[in-house]
Short mmCIF file of C-alpha atoms in Angstrom, two decimals:
data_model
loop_
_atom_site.label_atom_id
_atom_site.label_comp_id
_atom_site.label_asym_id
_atom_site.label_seq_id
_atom_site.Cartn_x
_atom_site.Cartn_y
_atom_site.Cartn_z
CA UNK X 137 -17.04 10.79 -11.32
CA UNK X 138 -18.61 10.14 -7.80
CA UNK X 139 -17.40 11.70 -5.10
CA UNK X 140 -17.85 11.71 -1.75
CA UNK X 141 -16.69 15.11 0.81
CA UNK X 142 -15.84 15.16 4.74
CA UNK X 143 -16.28 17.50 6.89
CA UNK X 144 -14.08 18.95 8.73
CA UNK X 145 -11.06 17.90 7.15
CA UNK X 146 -9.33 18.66 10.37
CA UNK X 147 -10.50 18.80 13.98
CA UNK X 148 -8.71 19.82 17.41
CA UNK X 149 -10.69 19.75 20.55
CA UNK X 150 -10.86 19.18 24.33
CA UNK X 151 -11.23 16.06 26.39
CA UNK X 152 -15.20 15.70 27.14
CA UNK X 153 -16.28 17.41 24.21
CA UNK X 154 -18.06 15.87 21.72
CA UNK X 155 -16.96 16.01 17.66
CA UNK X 156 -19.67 15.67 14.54
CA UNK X 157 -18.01 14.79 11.66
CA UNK X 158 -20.27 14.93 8.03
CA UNK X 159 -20.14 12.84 4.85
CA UNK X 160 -21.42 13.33 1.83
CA UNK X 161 -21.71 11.80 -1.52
CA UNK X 162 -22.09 14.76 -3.91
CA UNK X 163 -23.56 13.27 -7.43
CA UNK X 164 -24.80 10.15 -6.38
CA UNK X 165 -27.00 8.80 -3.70
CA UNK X 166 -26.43 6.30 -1.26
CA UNK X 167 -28.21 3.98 1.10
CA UNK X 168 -25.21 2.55 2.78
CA UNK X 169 -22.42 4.43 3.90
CA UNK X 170 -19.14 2.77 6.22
CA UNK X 171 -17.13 4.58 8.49
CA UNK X 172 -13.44 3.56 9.20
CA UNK X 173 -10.69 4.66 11.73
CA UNK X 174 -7.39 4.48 11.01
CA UNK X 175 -4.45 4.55 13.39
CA UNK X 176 -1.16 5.80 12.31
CA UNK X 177 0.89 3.09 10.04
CA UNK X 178 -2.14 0.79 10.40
CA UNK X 179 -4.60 -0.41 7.92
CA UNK X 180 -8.06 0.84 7.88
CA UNK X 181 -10.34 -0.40 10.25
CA UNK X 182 -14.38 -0.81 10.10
CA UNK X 183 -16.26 0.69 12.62
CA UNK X 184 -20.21 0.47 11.60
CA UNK X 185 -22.09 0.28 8.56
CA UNK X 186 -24.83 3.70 8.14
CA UNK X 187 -28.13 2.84 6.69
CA UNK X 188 -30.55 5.06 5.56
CA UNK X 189 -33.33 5.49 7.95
CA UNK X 190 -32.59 2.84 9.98
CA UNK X 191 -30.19 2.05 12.76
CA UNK X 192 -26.62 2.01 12.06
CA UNK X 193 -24.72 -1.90 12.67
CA UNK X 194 -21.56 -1.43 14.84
CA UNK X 195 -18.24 -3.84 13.96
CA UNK X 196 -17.03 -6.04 17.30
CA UNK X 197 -15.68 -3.46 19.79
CA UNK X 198 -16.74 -0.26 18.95
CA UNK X 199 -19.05 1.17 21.36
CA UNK X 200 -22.48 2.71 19.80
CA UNK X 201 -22.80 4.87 22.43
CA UNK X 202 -19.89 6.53 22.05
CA UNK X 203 -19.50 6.78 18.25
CA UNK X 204 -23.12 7.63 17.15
CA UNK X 205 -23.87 7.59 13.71
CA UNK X 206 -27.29 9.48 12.16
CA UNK X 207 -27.88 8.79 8.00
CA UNK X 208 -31.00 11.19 7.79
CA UNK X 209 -30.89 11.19 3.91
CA UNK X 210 -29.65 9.48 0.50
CA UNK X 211 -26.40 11.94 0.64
CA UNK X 212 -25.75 12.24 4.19
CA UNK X 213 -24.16 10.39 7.09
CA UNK X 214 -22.72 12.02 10.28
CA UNK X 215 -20.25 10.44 13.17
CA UNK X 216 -20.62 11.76 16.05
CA UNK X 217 -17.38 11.50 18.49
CA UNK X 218 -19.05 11.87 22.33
CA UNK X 219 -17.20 12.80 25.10
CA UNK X 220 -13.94 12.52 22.58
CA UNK X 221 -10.60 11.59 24.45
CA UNK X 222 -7.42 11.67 23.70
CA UNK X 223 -7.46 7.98 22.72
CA UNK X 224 -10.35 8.52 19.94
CA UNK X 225 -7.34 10.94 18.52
CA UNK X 226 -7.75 9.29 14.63
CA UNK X 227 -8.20 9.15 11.02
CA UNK X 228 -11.33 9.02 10.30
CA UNK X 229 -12.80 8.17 6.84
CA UNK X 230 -16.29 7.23 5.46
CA UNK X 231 -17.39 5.26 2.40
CA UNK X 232 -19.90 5.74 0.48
CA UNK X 233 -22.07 2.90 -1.69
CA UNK X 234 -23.38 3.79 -4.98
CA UNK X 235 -26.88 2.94 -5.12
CA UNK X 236 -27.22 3.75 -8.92
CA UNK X 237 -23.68 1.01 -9.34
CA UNK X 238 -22.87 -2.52 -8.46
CA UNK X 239 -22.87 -3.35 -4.89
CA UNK X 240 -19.16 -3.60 -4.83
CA UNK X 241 -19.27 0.27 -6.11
CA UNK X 242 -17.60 2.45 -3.13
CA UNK X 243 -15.95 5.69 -2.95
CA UNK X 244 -13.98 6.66 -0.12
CA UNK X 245 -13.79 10.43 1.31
CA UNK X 246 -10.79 12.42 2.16
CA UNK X 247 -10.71 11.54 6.10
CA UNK X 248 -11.05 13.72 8.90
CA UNK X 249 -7.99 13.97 10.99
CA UNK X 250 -9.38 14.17 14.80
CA UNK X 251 -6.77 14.92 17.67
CA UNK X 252 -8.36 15.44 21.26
CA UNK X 253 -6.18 17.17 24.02
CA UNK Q 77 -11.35 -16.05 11.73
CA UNK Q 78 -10.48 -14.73 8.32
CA UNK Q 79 -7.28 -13.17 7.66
CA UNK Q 80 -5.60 -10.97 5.13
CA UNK Q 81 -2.14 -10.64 4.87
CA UNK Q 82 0.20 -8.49 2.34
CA UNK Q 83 3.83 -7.60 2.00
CA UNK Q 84 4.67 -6.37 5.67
CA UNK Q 85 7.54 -4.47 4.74
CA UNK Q 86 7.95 -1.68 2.45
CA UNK Q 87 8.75 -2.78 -1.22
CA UNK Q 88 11.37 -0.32 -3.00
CA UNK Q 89 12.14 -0.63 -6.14
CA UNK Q 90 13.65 1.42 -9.34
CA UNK Q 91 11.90 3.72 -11.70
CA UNK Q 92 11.02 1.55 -14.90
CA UNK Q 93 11.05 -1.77 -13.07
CA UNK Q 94 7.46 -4.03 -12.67
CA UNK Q 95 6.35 -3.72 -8.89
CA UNK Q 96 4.40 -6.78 -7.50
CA UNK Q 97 2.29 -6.62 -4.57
CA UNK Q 98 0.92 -10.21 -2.38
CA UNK Q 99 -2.28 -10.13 -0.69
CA UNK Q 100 -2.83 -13.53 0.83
CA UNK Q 101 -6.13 -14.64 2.94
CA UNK Q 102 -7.06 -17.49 4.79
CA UNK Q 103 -10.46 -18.99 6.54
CA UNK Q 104 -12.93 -17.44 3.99
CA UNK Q 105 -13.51 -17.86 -0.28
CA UNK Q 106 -13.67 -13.80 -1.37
CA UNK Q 107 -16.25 -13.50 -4.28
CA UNK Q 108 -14.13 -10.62 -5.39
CA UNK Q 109 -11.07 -8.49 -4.52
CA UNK Q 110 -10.36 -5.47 -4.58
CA UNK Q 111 -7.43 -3.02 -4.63
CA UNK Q 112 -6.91 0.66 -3.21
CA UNK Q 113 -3.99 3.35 -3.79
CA UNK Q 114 -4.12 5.46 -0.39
CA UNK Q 115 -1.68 8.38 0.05
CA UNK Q 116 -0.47 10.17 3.48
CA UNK Q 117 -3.34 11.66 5.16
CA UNK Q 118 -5.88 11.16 2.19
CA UNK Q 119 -8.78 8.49 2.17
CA UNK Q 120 -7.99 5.17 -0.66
CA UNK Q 121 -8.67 5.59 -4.05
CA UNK Q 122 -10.33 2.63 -6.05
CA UNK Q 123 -7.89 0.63 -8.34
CA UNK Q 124 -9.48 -2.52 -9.78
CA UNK Q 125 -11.62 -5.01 -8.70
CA UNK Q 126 -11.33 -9.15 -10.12
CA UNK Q 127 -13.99 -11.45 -9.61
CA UNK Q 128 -13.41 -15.18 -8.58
CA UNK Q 129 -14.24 -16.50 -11.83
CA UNK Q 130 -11.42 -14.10 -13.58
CA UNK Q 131 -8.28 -15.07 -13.06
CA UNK Q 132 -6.57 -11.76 -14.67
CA UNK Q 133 -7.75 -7.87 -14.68
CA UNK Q 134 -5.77 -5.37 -16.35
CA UNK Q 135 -5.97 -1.31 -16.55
CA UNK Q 136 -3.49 0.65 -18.30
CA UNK Q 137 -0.26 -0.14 -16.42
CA UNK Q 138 -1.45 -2.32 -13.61
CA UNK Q 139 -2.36 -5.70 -13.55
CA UNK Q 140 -4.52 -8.31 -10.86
CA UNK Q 141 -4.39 -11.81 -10.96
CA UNK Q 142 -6.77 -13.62 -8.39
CA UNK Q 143 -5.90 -17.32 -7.65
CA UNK Q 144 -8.76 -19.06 -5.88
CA UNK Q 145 -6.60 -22.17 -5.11
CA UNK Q 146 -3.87 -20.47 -3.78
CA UNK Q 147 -5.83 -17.83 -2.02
CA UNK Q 148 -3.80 -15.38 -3.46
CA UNK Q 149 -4.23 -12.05 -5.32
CA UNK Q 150 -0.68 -10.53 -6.83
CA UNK Q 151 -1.09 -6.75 -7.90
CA UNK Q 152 1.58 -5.52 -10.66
CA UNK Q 153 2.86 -1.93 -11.41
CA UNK Q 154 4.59 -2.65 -14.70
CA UNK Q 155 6.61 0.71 -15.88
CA UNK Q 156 6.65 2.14 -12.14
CA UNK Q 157 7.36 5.53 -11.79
CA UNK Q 158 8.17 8.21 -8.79
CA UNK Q 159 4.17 9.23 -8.68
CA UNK Q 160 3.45 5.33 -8.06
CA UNK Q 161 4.98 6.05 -4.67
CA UNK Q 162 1.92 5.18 -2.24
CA UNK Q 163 0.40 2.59 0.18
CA UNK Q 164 -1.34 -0.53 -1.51
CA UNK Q 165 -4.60 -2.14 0.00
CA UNK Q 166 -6.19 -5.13 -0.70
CA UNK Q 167 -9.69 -6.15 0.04
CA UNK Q 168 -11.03 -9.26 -0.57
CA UNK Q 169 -14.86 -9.50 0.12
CA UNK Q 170 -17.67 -12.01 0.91
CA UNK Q 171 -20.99 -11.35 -1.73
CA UNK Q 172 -23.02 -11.43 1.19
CA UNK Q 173 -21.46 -8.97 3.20
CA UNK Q 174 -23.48 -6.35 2.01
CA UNK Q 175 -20.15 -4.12 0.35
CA UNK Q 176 -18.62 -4.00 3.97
CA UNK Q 177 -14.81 -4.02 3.16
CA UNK Q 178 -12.10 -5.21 5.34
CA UNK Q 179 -8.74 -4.45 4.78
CA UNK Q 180 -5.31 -5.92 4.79
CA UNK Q 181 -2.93 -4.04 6.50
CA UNK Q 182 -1.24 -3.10 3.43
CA UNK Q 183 2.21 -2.33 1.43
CA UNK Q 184 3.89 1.01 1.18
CA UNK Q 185 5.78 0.88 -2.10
CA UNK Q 186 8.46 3.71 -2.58
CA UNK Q 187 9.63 4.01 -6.72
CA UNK Q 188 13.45 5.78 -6.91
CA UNK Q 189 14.11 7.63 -10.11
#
């Protein structure tokens, strides 16, 4: 079945540093690929929308400056965290679209837990 | 704006018993809906997804119904067990919104043996 990876599961760093979190799909490929945050006892939220080759589409709110997002390939999409503080401490998960499925075909990684001191 | 709205509080109910979750939305006609199992700490795991023009979607033990009129999508657990235990997301989605999902805040259901 498809599946999609995260990487690092985990993540503890300082305030002012910045955090690069991967995600893959492993056996399929896919042009479009969400990222979420999720807050603790709160639903998922959307943050942007990762296109291959082309710019990535921010949600209402999130800043793309601080939360930049590269798709350099079919499998790959990275979120980078800059100049993380404690308040970007989150769950963060990514999505990934099968292009060889229906457009409603998504898979959902295993989140990256992110906690800034 | 649209909204989505499911069971706030946590539904508990008794091994054996049929569990039914709401997911309600207002300001916006879904093409389809779709449901997610997400456990502590671990990203959602498809469930089903019903189409506007179905009005029932089954799969082993759970069941979706998807009522247009009432803007309503009920999501049933019929022979629940312990390992059902999990949080419950809905996501009902626009054809044109290119797969983007948005999510309702969704219901943590606890089955007791």
């Amino acid at each position: 079945g498809a599946v999609v990876s995260q990487h690092p599961s985990r993540v503890i760093c300082k305030s002012g540093t910045s955090v690069k979190i991967e995600c893959r799909s492993l056996d399929f490929q896919a042009t479009t690929m969400f990222w979420y945050r999720q807050f603790p006892k709160q639903s998922l939220m959307l943050m942007a929308t990762s296109n291959e080759g082309s710019k990535a589409t921010y949600e209402q709110g999130v800043e793309k400056d601080k939360f930049l997002i590269n798709h350099a390939s079919l499998t790959l999409s990275t979120l980078t965290v800059t100049s993380a503080h404690p308040e970007d401490s989150s769950f963060y998960i990514c999505s990934a679209r099968d292009d060889g499925g229906g457009q409603e075909t998504q898979y959902f990684g295993p989140g990256t837990r992110l906690l800034v001191l | 704006s649209q909204k989505i709205e499911q069971n706030s509080e946590a539904l508990n109910i008794q091994e054996g018993k049929t569990a039914t979750l709401t997911c309600n939305y207002t300001n916006y006609s879904p093409a389809y809906l779709q449901w997610y199992r997400q456990d502590p700490g671990r990203g959602p795991v498809f469930l089903l997804l019903i189409r506007e023009n179905e009005k029932e979607k089954r799969k082993e033990r759970l069941k979706v119904t998807f009522d247009t009129t009432l803007k309503q999508s009920l999501f049933h657990i019929t022979a629940s067990q312990p390992a059902d235990s999990a949080t419950y997301l809905c996501a009902p989605t626009l054809d044109n919104q290119g797969g983007k999902l948005i999510f309702g805040q969704g219901t943590e259901l606890s089955v007791k043996p």
